[in-house]
Amino acid sequence: MLKPGKVLAAEWNKTAFDSTNIAEALKNTGGIDATESKDILLKAPESPVYGLAVQLEVTSKIPGTTSIAVFVERGLSPLVADCVLSEGAEPYMLIRTKMEETSRIRAQVKAGGKTYFATKNVIILPPVSCC
Protein backbone atom coordinates (compact mmCIF):
# COMPACT_ATOMS: atom_id res chain seq x y z
CA MET A 1 0.00 0.00 0.00
CA LEU A 2 1.28 3.48 -0.84
CA LYS A 3 1.44 6.34 1.60
CA PRO A 4 -0.65 9.38 0.59
CA GLY A 5 2.47 11.48 0.07
CA LYS A 6 3.75 8.95 -2.49
CA VAL A 7 0.66 8.76 -4.70
CA LEU A 8 1.05 10.57 -8.01
CA ALA A 9 -1.63 11.15 -10.61
CA ALA A 10 -0.95 9.83 -14.11
CA GLU A 11 -2.16 11.50 -17.27
CA TRP A 12 -5.83 10.75 -17.99
CA ASN A 13 -6.53 8.84 -21.23
CA LYS A 14 -9.61 10.84 -22.25
CA THR A 15 -9.83 9.22 -25.70
CA ALA A 16 -10.01 5.73 -24.18
CA PHE A 17 -12.61 6.70 -21.57
CA ASP A 18 -14.72 8.44 -24.26
CA SER A 19 -14.75 5.27 -26.42
CA THR A 20 -18.27 4.01 -27.12
CA ASN A 21 -17.47 0.38 -28.00
CA ILE A 22 -15.02 -2.25 -26.80
CA ALA A 23 -12.93 -2.35 -30.01
CA GLU A 24 -12.35 1.40 -29.85
CA ALA A 25 -11.53 1.27 -26.12
CA LEU A 26 -9.02 -1.56 -26.64
CA LYS A 27 -7.39 0.32 -29.52
CA ASN A 28 -7.09 3.46 -27.38
CA THR A 29 -5.45 1.55 -24.51
CA GLY A 30 -3.10 -0.58 -26.61
CA GLY A 31 -5.05 -3.77 -25.92
CA ILE A 32 -5.86 -4.95 -29.47
CA ASP A 33 -2.96 -7.43 -29.64
CA ALA A 34 -3.05 -8.49 -25.99
CA THR A 35 -2.24 -12.05 -24.95
CA GLU A 36 -4.56 -14.01 -22.66
CA SER A 37 -2.91 -14.85 -19.32
CA LYS A 38 -3.76 -17.11 -16.39
CA ASP A 39 -1.50 -14.88 -14.27
CA ILE A 40 -4.25 -12.27 -14.09
CA LEU A 41 -6.76 -13.13 -11.38
CA LEU A 42 -10.14 -11.54 -12.13
CA LYS A 43 -12.71 -11.97 -9.37
CA ALA A 44 -16.31 -11.13 -10.22
CA PRO A 45 -19.68 -12.39 -8.98
CA GLU A 46 -20.20 -16.09 -9.76
CA SER A 47 -23.99 -15.94 -9.52
CA PRO A 48 -26.43 -13.42 -11.03
CA VAL A 49 -26.43 -10.01 -9.36
CA TYR A 50 -28.26 -6.69 -9.57
CA GLY A 51 -26.08 -4.26 -11.50
CA LEU A 52 -26.09 -1.19 -9.25
CA ALA A 53 -22.67 -1.85 -7.71
CA VAL A 54 -20.85 -4.87 -9.13
CA GLN A 55 -17.57 -5.54 -7.32
CA LEU A 56 -14.62 -6.46 -9.54
CA GLU A 57 -11.19 -7.39 -8.21
CA VAL A 58 -8.01 -7.75 -10.29
CA THR A 59 -4.63 -9.09 -9.14
CA SER A 60 -1.69 -9.44 -11.51
CA LYS A 61 0.93 -12.11 -10.89
CA ILE A 62 2.88 -10.90 -13.95
CA PRO A 63 6.27 -9.48 -12.88
CA GLY A 64 6.79 -5.81 -13.66
CA THR A 65 3.10 -4.91 -13.95
CA THR A 66 2.81 -1.19 -14.71
CA SER A 67 -0.94 -0.77 -15.24
CA ILE A 68 -4.32 -2.44 -14.79
CA ALA A 69 -7.45 -1.52 -16.75
CA VAL A 70 -10.99 -2.91 -16.48
CA PHE A 71 -13.54 -3.00 -19.30
CA VAL A 72 -17.26 -3.86 -19.35
CA GLU A 73 -17.74 -5.00 -22.94
CA ARG A 74 -21.44 -4.12 -23.13
CA GLY A 75 -21.23 -0.87 -21.19
CA LEU A 76 -22.07 2.61 -22.50
CA SER A 77 -18.45 3.51 -21.81
CA PRO A 78 -16.53 0.20 -21.95
CA LEU A 79 -13.41 1.40 -20.12
CA VAL A 80 -14.44 1.74 -16.47
CA ALA A 81 -11.02 1.96 -14.77
CA ASP A 82 -7.40 2.45 -15.81
CA CYS A 83 -4.74 2.57 -13.11
CA VAL A 84 -1.06 3.28 -13.77
CA LEU A 85 1.03 1.77 -10.98
CA SER A 86 4.04 3.41 -9.37
CA GLU A 87 7.20 1.34 -9.10
CA GLY A 88 6.84 -0.99 -6.12
CA ALA A 89 3.04 -0.74 -6.00
CA GLU A 90 1.07 -3.93 -5.48
CA PRO A 91 -0.56 -4.92 -8.82
CA TYR A 92 -4.09 -5.04 -7.40
CA MET A 93 -7.32 -3.17 -8.09
CA LEU A 94 -10.77 -3.36 -6.50
CA ILE A 95 -13.63 -1.36 -8.01
CA ARG A 96 -17.40 -1.26 -7.98
CA THR A 97 -19.14 -0.35 -11.20
CA LYS A 98 -22.69 -0.09 -12.47
CA MET A 99 -23.71 -2.65 -15.09
CA GLU A 100 -27.00 -2.44 -16.95
CA GLU A 101 -26.86 -5.85 -18.63
CA THR A 102 -25.03 -9.17 -18.66
CA SER A 103 -21.56 -8.64 -20.08
CA ARG A 104 -18.07 -10.00 -20.31
CA ILE A 105 -15.56 -8.21 -18.08
CA ARG A 106 -12.00 -7.80 -19.33
CA ALA A 107 -9.02 -7.07 -17.09
CA GLN A 108 -6.03 -5.76 -19.02
CA VAL A 109 -2.49 -5.63 -17.62
CA LYS A 110 0.63 -4.05 -19.06
CA ALA A 111 4.02 -5.45 -18.04
CA GLY A 112 7.43 -5.53 -19.69
CA GLY A 113 6.21 -3.64 -22.74
CA LYS A 114 3.49 -6.24 -23.45
CA THR A 115 -0.26 -6.30 -22.84
CA TYR A 116 -2.14 -9.22 -21.29
CA PHE A 117 -5.79 -9.88 -20.46
CA ALA A 118 -8.27 -12.13 -18.67
CA THR A 119 -12.06 -12.24 -19.05
CA LYS A 120 -15.06 -13.33 -17.07
CA ASN A 121 -18.79 -13.20 -17.75
CA VAL A 122 -21.04 -11.43 -15.23
CA ILE A 123 -24.78 -12.10 -15.28
CA ILE A 124 -26.96 -9.14 -14.35
CA LEU A 125 -30.51 -9.67 -13.10
CA PRO A 126 -33.27 -7.49 -14.55
CA PRO A 127 -34.46 -4.63 -12.32
CA VAL A 128 -37.25 -5.52 -9.93
CA SER A 129 -40.21 -3.19 -9.87
CA CYS A 130 -42.40 -2.90 -6.88
CA CYS A 131 -46.02 -1.94 -6.64
mmCIF file of C-alpha atoms in Angstrom:
data_model
loop_
_atom_site.group_PDB
_atom_site.id
_atom_site.type_symbol
_atom_site.label_atom_id
_atom_site.label_comp_id
_atom_site.label_asym_id
_atom_site.label_seq_id
_atom_site.Cartn_x
_atom_site.Cartn_y
_atom_site.Cartn_z
ATOM 1 C CA MET A 1 0.000 0.000 0.000
ATOM 2 C CA LEU A 2 1.282 3.475 -0.835
ATOM 3 C CA LYS A 3 1.443 6.343 1.604
ATOM 4 C CA PRO A 4 -0.654 9.382 0.591
ATOM 5 C CA GLY A 5 2.472 11.481 0.068
ATOM 6 C CA LYS A 6 3.750 8.946 -2.485
ATOM 7 C CA VAL A 7 0.660 8.764 -4.697
ATOM 8 C CA LEU A 8 1.048 10.569 -8.009
ATOM 9 C CA ALA A 9 -1.627 11.152 -10.611
ATOM 10 C CA ALA A 10 -0.952 9.832 -14.107
ATOM 11 C CA GLU A 11 -2.157 11.502 -17.272
ATOM 12 C CA TRP A 12 -5.827 10.748 -17.987
ATOM 13 C CA ASN A 13 -6.527 8.836 -21.229
ATOM 14 C CA LYS A 14 -9.615 10.844 -22.250
ATOM 15 C CA THR A 15 -9.828 9.221 -25.695
ATOM 16 C CA ALA A 16 -10.006 5.726 -24.177
ATOM 17 C CA PHE A 17 -12.612 6.705 -21.571
ATOM 18 C CA ASP A 18 -14.718 8.440 -24.259
ATOM 19 C CA SER A 19 -14.754 5.275 -26.418
ATOM 20 C CA THR A 20 -18.268 4.010 -27.116
ATOM 21 C CA ASN A 21 -17.466 0.383 -27.996
ATOM 22 C CA ILE A 22 -15.016 -2.250 -26.799
ATOM 23 C CA ALA A 23 -12.926 -2.352 -30.006
ATOM 24 C CA GLU A 24 -12.348 1.398 -29.847
ATOM 25 C CA ALA A 25 -11.533 1.273 -26.120
ATOM 26 C CA LEU A 26 -9.021 -1.555 -26.639
ATOM 27 C CA LYS A 27 -7.389 0.321 -29.517
ATOM 28 C CA ASN A 28 -7.087 3.460 -27.385
ATOM 29 C CA THR A 29 -5.448 1.554 -24.507
ATOM 30 C CA GLY A 30 -3.102 -0.583 -26.606
ATOM 31 C CA GLY A 31 -5.054 -3.768 -25.923
ATOM 32 C CA ILE A 32 -5.860 -4.948 -29.467
ATOM 33 C CA ASP A 33 -2.955 -7.432 -29.644
ATOM 34 C CA ALA A 34 -3.053 -8.486 -25.987
ATOM 35 C CA THR A 35 -2.237 -12.050 -24.946
ATOM 36 C CA GLU A 36 -4.561 -14.013 -22.658
ATOM 37 C CA SER A 37 -2.911 -14.848 -19.320
ATOM 38 C CA LYS A 38 -3.762 -17.108 -16.395
ATOM 39 C CA ASP A 39 -1.499 -14.880 -14.270
ATOM 40 C CA ILE A 40 -4.252 -12.267 -14.090
ATOM 41 C CA LEU A 41 -6.762 -13.126 -11.376
ATOM 42 C CA LEU A 42 -10.143 -11.544 -12.130
ATOM 43 C CA LYS A 43 -12.713 -11.967 -9.375
ATOM 44 C CA ALA A 44 -16.307 -11.126 -10.220
ATOM 45 C CA PRO A 45 -19.675 -12.387 -8.975
ATOM 46 C CA GLU A 46 -20.202 -16.087 -9.761
ATOM 47 C CA SER A 47 -23.991 -15.941 -9.519
ATOM 48 C CA PRO A 48 -26.429 -13.422 -11.031
ATOM 49 C CA VAL A 49 -26.425 -10.006 -9.363
ATOM 50 C CA TYR A 50 -28.257 -6.691 -9.573
ATOM 51 C CA GLY A 51 -26.083 -4.263 -11.496
ATOM 52 C CA LEU A 52 -26.087 -1.191 -9.254
ATOM 53 C CA ALA A 53 -22.666 -1.851 -7.707
ATOM 54 C CA VAL A 54 -20.853 -4.873 -9.127
ATOM 55 C CA GLN A 55 -17.568 -5.544 -7.318
ATOM 56 C CA LEU A 56 -14.618 -6.464 -9.540
ATOM 57 C CA GLU A 57 -11.186 -7.389 -8.208
ATOM 58 C CA VAL A 58 -8.009 -7.752 -10.286
ATOM 59 C CA THR A 59 -4.634 -9.093 -9.138
ATOM 60 C CA SER A 60 -1.694 -9.443 -11.515
ATOM 61 C CA LYS A 61 0.933 -12.110 -10.889
ATOM 62 C CA ILE A 62 2.882 -10.905 -13.947
ATOM 63 C CA PRO A 63 6.269 -9.482 -12.881
ATOM 64 C CA GLY A 64 6.792 -5.808 -13.664
ATOM 65 C CA THR A 65 3.098 -4.914 -13.953
ATOM 66 C CA THR A 66 2.812 -1.192 -14.714
ATOM 67 C CA SER A 67 -0.943 -0.771 -15.238
ATOM 68 C CA ILE A 68 -4.323 -2.435 -14.792
ATOM 69 C CA ALA A 69 -7.452 -1.523 -16.753
ATOM 70 C CA VAL A 70 -10.991 -2.907 -16.483
ATOM 71 C CA PHE A 71 -13.542 -3.004 -19.303
ATOM 72 C CA VAL A 72 -17.262 -3.858 -19.349
ATOM 73 C CA GLU A 73 -17.744 -4.999 -22.941
ATOM 74 C CA ARG A 74 -21.444 -4.119 -23.135
ATOM 75 C CA GLY A 75 -21.229 -0.869 -21.187
ATOM 76 C CA LEU A 76 -22.069 2.605 -22.501
ATOM 77 C CA SER A 77 -18.450 3.507 -21.808
ATOM 78 C CA PRO A 78 -16.533 0.201 -21.954
ATOM 79 C CA LEU A 79 -13.407 1.396 -20.118
ATOM 80 C CA VAL A 80 -14.439 1.741 -16.467
ATOM 81 C CA ALA A 81 -11.021 1.958 -14.772
ATOM 82 C CA ASP A 82 -7.402 2.448 -15.810
ATOM 83 C CA CYS A 83 -4.744 2.569 -13.109
ATOM 84 C CA VAL A 84 -1.061 3.278 -13.769
ATOM 85 C CA LEU A 85 1.028 1.772 -10.981
ATOM 86 C CA SER A 86 4.040 3.414 -9.373
ATOM 87 C CA GLU A 87 7.195 1.344 -9.095
ATOM 88 C CA GLY A 88 6.843 -0.987 -6.124
ATOM 89 C CA ALA A 89 3.036 -0.743 -6.000
ATOM 90 C CA GLU A 90 1.065 -3.935 -5.478
ATOM 91 C CA PRO A 91 -0.557 -4.920 -8.822
ATOM 92 C CA TYR A 92 -4.086 -5.042 -7.404
ATOM 93 C CA MET A 93 -7.324 -3.166 -8.095
ATOM 94 C CA LEU A 94 -10.772 -3.363 -6.505
ATOM 95 C CA ILE A 95 -13.626 -1.360 -8.008
ATOM 96 C CA ARG A 96 -17.400 -1.255 -7.983
ATOM 97 C CA THR A 97 -19.145 -0.352 -11.201
ATOM 98 C CA LYS A 98 -22.690 -0.090 -12.470
ATOM 99 C CA MET A 99 -23.707 -2.648 -15.092
ATOM 100 C CA GLU A 100 -26.999 -2.442 -16.949
ATOM 101 C CA GLU A 101 -26.862 -5.849 -18.628
ATOM 102 C CA THR A 102 -25.028 -9.167 -18.658
ATOM 103 C CA SER A 103 -21.564 -8.640 -20.080
ATOM 104 C CA ARG A 104 -18.068 -10.001 -20.308
ATOM 105 C CA ILE A 105 -15.561 -8.206 -18.085
ATOM 106 C CA ARG A 106 -12.000 -7.802 -19.329
ATOM 107 C CA ALA A 107 -9.021 -7.066 -17.094
ATOM 108 C CA GLN A 108 -6.028 -5.760 -19.023
ATOM 109 C CA VAL A 109 -2.493 -5.630 -17.621
ATOM 110 C CA LYS A 110 0.634 -4.049 -19.057
ATOM 111 C CA ALA A 111 4.021 -5.445 -18.043
ATOM 112 C CA GLY A 112 7.432 -5.535 -19.686
ATOM 113 C CA GLY A 113 6.209 -3.639 -22.737
ATOM 114 C CA LYS A 114 3.489 -6.242 -23.445
ATOM 115 C CA THR A 115 -0.258 -6.304 -22.835
ATOM 116 C CA TYR A 116 -2.144 -9.223 -21.290
ATOM 117 C CA PHE A 117 -5.789 -9.881 -20.465
ATOM 118 C CA ALA A 118 -8.270 -12.133 -18.673
ATOM 119 C CA THR A 119 -12.056 -12.236 -19.055
ATOM 120 C CA LYS A 120 -15.062 -13.335 -17.072
ATOM 121 C CA ASN A 121 -18.795 -13.201 -17.750
ATOM 122 C CA VAL A 122 -21.036 -11.432 -15.226
ATOM 123 C CA ILE A 123 -24.784 -12.105 -15.278
ATOM 124 C CA ILE A 124 -26.960 -9.137 -14.354
ATOM 125 C CA LEU A 125 -30.511 -9.670 -13.102
ATOM 126 C CA PRO A 126 -33.273 -7.486 -14.548
ATOM 127 C CA PRO A 127 -34.457 -4.632 -12.321
ATOM 128 C CA VAL A 128 -37.248 -5.520 -9.931
ATOM 129 C CA SER A 129 -40.206 -3.191 -9.871
ATOM 130 C CA CYS A 130 -42.398 -2.899 -6.882
ATOM 131 C CA CYS A 131 -46.022 -1.938 -6.638
#
